[in-house]
mmCIF file of C-alpha atoms in Angstrom:
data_model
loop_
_atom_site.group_PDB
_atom_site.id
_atom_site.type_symbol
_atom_site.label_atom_id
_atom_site.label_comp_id
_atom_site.label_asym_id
_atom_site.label_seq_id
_atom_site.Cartn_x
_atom_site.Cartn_y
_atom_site.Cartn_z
ATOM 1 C CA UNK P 1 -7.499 -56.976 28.116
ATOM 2 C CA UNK P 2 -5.820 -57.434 25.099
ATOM 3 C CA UNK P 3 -2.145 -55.820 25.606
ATOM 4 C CA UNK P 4 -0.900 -55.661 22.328
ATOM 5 C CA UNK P 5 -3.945 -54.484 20.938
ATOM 6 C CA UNK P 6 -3.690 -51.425 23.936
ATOM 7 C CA UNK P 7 -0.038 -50.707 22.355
ATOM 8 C CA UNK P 8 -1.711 -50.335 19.285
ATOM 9 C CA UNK P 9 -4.205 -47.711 19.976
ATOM 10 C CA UNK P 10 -1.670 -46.032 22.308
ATOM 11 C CA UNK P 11 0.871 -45.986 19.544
ATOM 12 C CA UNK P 12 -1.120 -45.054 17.028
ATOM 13 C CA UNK P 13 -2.581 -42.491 19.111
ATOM 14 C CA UNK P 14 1.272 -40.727 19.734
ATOM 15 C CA UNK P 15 2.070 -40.929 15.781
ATOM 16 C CA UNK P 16 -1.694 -39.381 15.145
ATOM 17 C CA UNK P 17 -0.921 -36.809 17.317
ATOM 18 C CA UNK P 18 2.652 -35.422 16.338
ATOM 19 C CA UNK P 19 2.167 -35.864 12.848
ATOM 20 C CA UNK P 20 -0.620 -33.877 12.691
ATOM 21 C CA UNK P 21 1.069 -31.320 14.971
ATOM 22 C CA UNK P 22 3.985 -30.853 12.655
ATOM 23 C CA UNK P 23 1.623 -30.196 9.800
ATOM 24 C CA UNK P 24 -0.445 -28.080 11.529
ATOM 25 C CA UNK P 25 2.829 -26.370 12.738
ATOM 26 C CA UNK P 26 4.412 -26.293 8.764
ATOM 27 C CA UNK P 27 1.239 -24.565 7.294
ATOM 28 C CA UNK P 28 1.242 -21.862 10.139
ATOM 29 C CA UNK P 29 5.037 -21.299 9.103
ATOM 30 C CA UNK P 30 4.178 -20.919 5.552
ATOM 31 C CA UNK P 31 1.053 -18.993 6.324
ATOM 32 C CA UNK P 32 3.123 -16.588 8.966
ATOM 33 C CA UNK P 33 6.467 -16.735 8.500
ATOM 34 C CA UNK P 34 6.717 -17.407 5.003
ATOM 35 C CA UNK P 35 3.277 -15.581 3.766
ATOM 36 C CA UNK P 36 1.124 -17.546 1.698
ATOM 37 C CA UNK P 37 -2.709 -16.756 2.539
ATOM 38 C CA UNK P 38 -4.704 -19.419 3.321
ATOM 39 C CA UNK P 39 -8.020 -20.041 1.056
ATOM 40 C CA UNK P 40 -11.243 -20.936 2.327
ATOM 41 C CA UNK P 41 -11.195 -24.508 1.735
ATOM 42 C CA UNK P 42 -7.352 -24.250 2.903
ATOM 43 C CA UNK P 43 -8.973 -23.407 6.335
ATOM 44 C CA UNK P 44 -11.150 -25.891 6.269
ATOM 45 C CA UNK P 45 -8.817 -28.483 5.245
ATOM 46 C CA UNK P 46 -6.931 -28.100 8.705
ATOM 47 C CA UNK P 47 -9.729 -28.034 11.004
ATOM 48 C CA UNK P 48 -9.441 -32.767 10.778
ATOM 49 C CA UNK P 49 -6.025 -31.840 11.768
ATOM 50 C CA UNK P 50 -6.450 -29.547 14.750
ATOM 51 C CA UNK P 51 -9.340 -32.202 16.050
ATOM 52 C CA UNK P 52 -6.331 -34.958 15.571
ATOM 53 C CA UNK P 53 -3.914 -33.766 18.082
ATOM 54 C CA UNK P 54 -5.777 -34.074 21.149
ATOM 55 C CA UNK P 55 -8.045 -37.000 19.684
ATOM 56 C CA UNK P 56 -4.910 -38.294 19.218
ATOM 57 C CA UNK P 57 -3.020 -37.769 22.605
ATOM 58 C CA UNK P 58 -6.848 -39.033 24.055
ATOM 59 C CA UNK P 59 -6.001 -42.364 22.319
ATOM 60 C CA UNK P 60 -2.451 -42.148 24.054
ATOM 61 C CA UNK P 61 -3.108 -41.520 27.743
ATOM 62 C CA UNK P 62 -7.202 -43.009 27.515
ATOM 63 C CA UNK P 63 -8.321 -46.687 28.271
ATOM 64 C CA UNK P 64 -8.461 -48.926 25.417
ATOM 65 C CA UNK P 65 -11.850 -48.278 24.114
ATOM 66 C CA UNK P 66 -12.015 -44.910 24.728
ATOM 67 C CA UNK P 67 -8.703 -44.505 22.704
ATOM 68 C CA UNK P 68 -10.564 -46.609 19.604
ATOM 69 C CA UNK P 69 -13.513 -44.456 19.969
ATOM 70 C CA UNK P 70 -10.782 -41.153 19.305
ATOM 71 C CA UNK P 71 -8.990 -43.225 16.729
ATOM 72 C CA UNK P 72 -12.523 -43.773 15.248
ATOM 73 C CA UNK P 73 -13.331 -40.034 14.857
ATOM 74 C CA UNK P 74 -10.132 -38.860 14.032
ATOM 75 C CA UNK P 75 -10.410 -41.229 10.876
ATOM 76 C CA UNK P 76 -13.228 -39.880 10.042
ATOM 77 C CA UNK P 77 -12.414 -36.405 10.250
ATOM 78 C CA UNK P 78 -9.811 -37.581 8.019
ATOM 79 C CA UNK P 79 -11.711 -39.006 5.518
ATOM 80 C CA UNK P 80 -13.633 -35.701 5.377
ATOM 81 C CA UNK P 81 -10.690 -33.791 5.393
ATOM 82 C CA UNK P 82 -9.288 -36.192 2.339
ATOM 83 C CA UNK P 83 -12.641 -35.070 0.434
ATOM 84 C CA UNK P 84 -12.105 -31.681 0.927
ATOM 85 C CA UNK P 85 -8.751 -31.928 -0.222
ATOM 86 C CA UNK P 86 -9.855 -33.563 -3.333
ATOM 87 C CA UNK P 87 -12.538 -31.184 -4.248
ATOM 88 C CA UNK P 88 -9.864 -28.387 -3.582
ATOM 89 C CA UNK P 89 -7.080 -30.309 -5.569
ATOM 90 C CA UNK P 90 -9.818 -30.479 -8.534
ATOM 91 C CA UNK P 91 -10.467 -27.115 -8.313
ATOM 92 C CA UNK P 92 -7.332 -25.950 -8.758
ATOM 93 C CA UNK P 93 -6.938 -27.771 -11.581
ATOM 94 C CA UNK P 94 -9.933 -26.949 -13.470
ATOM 95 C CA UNK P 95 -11.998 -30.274 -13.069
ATOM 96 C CA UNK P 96 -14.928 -28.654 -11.375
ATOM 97 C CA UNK P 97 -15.386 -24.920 -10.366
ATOM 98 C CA UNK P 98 -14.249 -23.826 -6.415
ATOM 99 C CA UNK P 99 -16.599 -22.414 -4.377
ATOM 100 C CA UNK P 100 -17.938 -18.462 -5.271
ATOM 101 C CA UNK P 101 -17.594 -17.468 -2.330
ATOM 102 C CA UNK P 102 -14.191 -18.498 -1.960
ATOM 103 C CA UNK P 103 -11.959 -15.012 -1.192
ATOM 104 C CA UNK P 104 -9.679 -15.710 2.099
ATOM 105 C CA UNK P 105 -7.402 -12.907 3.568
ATOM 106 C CA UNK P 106 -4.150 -12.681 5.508
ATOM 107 C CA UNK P 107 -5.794 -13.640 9.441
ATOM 108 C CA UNK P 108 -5.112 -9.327 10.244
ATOM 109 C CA UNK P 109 -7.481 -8.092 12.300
ATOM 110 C CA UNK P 110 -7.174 -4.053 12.083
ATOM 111 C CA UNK P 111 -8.787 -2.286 14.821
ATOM 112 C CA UNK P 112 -9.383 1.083 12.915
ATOM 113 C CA UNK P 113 -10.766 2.206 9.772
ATOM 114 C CA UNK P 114 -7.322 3.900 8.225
ATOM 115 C CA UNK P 115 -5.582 0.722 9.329
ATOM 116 C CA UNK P 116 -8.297 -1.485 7.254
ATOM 117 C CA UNK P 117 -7.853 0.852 4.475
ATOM 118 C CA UNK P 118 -4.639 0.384 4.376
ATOM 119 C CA UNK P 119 -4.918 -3.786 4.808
ATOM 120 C CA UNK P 120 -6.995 -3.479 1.771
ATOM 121 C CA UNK P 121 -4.884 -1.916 -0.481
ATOM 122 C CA UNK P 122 -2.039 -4.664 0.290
ATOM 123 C CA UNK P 123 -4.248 -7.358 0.895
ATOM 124 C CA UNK P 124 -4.269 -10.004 -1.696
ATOM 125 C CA UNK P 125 -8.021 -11.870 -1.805
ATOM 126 C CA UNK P 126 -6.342 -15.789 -2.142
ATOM 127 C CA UNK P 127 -8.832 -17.900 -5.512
ATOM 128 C CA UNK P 128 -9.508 -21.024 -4.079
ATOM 129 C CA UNK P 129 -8.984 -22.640 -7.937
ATOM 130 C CA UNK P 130 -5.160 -21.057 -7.798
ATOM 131 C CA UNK P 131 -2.665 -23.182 -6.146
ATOM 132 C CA UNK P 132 -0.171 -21.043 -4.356
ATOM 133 C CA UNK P 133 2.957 -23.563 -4.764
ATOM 134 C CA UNK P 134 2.968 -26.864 -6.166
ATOM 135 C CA UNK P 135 5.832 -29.571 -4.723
ATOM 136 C CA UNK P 136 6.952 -31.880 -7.044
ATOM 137 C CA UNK P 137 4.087 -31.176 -9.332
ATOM 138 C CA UNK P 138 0.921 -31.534 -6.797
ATOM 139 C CA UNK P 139 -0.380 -28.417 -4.918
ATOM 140 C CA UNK P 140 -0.485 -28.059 -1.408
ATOM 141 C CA UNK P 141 -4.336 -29.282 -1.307
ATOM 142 C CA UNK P 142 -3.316 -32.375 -3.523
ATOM 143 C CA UNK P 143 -0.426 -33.203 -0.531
ATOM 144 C CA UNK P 144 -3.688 -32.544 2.141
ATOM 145 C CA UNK P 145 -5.630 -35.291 0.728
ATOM 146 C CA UNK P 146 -2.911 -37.650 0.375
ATOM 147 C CA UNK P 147 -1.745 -37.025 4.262
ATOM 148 C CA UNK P 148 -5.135 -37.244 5.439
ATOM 149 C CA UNK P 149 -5.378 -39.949 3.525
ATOM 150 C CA UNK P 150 -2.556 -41.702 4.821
ATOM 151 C CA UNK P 151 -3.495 -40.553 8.555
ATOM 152 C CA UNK P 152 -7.102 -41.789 8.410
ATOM 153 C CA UNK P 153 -5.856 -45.428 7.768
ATOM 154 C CA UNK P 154 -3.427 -45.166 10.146
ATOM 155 C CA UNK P 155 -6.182 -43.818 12.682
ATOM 156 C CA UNK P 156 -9.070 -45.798 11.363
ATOM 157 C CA UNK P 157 -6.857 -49.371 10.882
ATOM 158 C CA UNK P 158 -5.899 -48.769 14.881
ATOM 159 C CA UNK P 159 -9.519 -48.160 15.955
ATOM 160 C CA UNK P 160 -10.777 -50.685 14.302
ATOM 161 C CA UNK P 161 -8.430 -53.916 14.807
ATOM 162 C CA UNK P 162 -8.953 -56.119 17.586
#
């Protein structure tokens, strides 16, 4: 058994893990707290991230190979997630047209028919092709595809070094 190797995946496997937790945990604050409405394809760009945590903590507490294996599939969620984000990033602006059925909503779930009236009227539908809020220039979906990115090397570089 290779020790250092063993750090590697376990280490990787703890930075996997509470990286993608704090994203997951700023894009619920933005979505909840601060209000922006997720997209389609903003849904689906978090779904490699929700996988990561626990693939991620599985690397951490898991024997050696088992902890590649997680590192292995969280990279390529990853790389997935990176392709979604650059299909979304392209969309927004202009390169290629967004999905037509792209239309998301706020996550409210009324239970009666006045109260879904009522979402409706305030409810804004969310364009895939519009970025809610660039930083520094990129929109949020250009940032996903750079972190996941970023995260699938660091996953996929642990997994797959001896």
């Amino acid at each position: 058994m290779n020790t250092a190797a063993a750090l590697r995946v376990k280490t990787a496997g703890l930075w996997l893990a509470i990286l993608a937790g704090l994203i997951v945990g700023a894009v619920l604050v933005m979505q909840y707290g601060y209000g922006y409405a997720p997209c389609k394809l903003c849904l689906t760009e978090r779904l490699p991230y929700y996988a990561a945590v626990p693939l991620g903590l599985i690397a951490l507490f898991a024997p050696e190979r088992l902890g590649r294996i997680a590192l292995g599939l969280a990279a390529l969620g990853f790389l997935y997630g990176t392709g979604i984000g650059i299909y979304h990033a392209g969309a927004e602006w202009g390169f290629w047209p967004g999905p037509a059925d792209c239309g998301g909503g706020t996550g409210a779930n009324p239970g009666q028919i006045g109260e879904f009236l009522n979402a409706l009227q305030s409810t804004k539908v969310v364009d895939c092709s519009v970025a809610a809020l660039r930083v520094l220039g990129v929109s949020l979906a250009g940032w996903n595809a750079l972190a996941s990115f970023v995260l699938a090397s660091l996953a996929g570089s642990a997994a797959a070094r001896a």
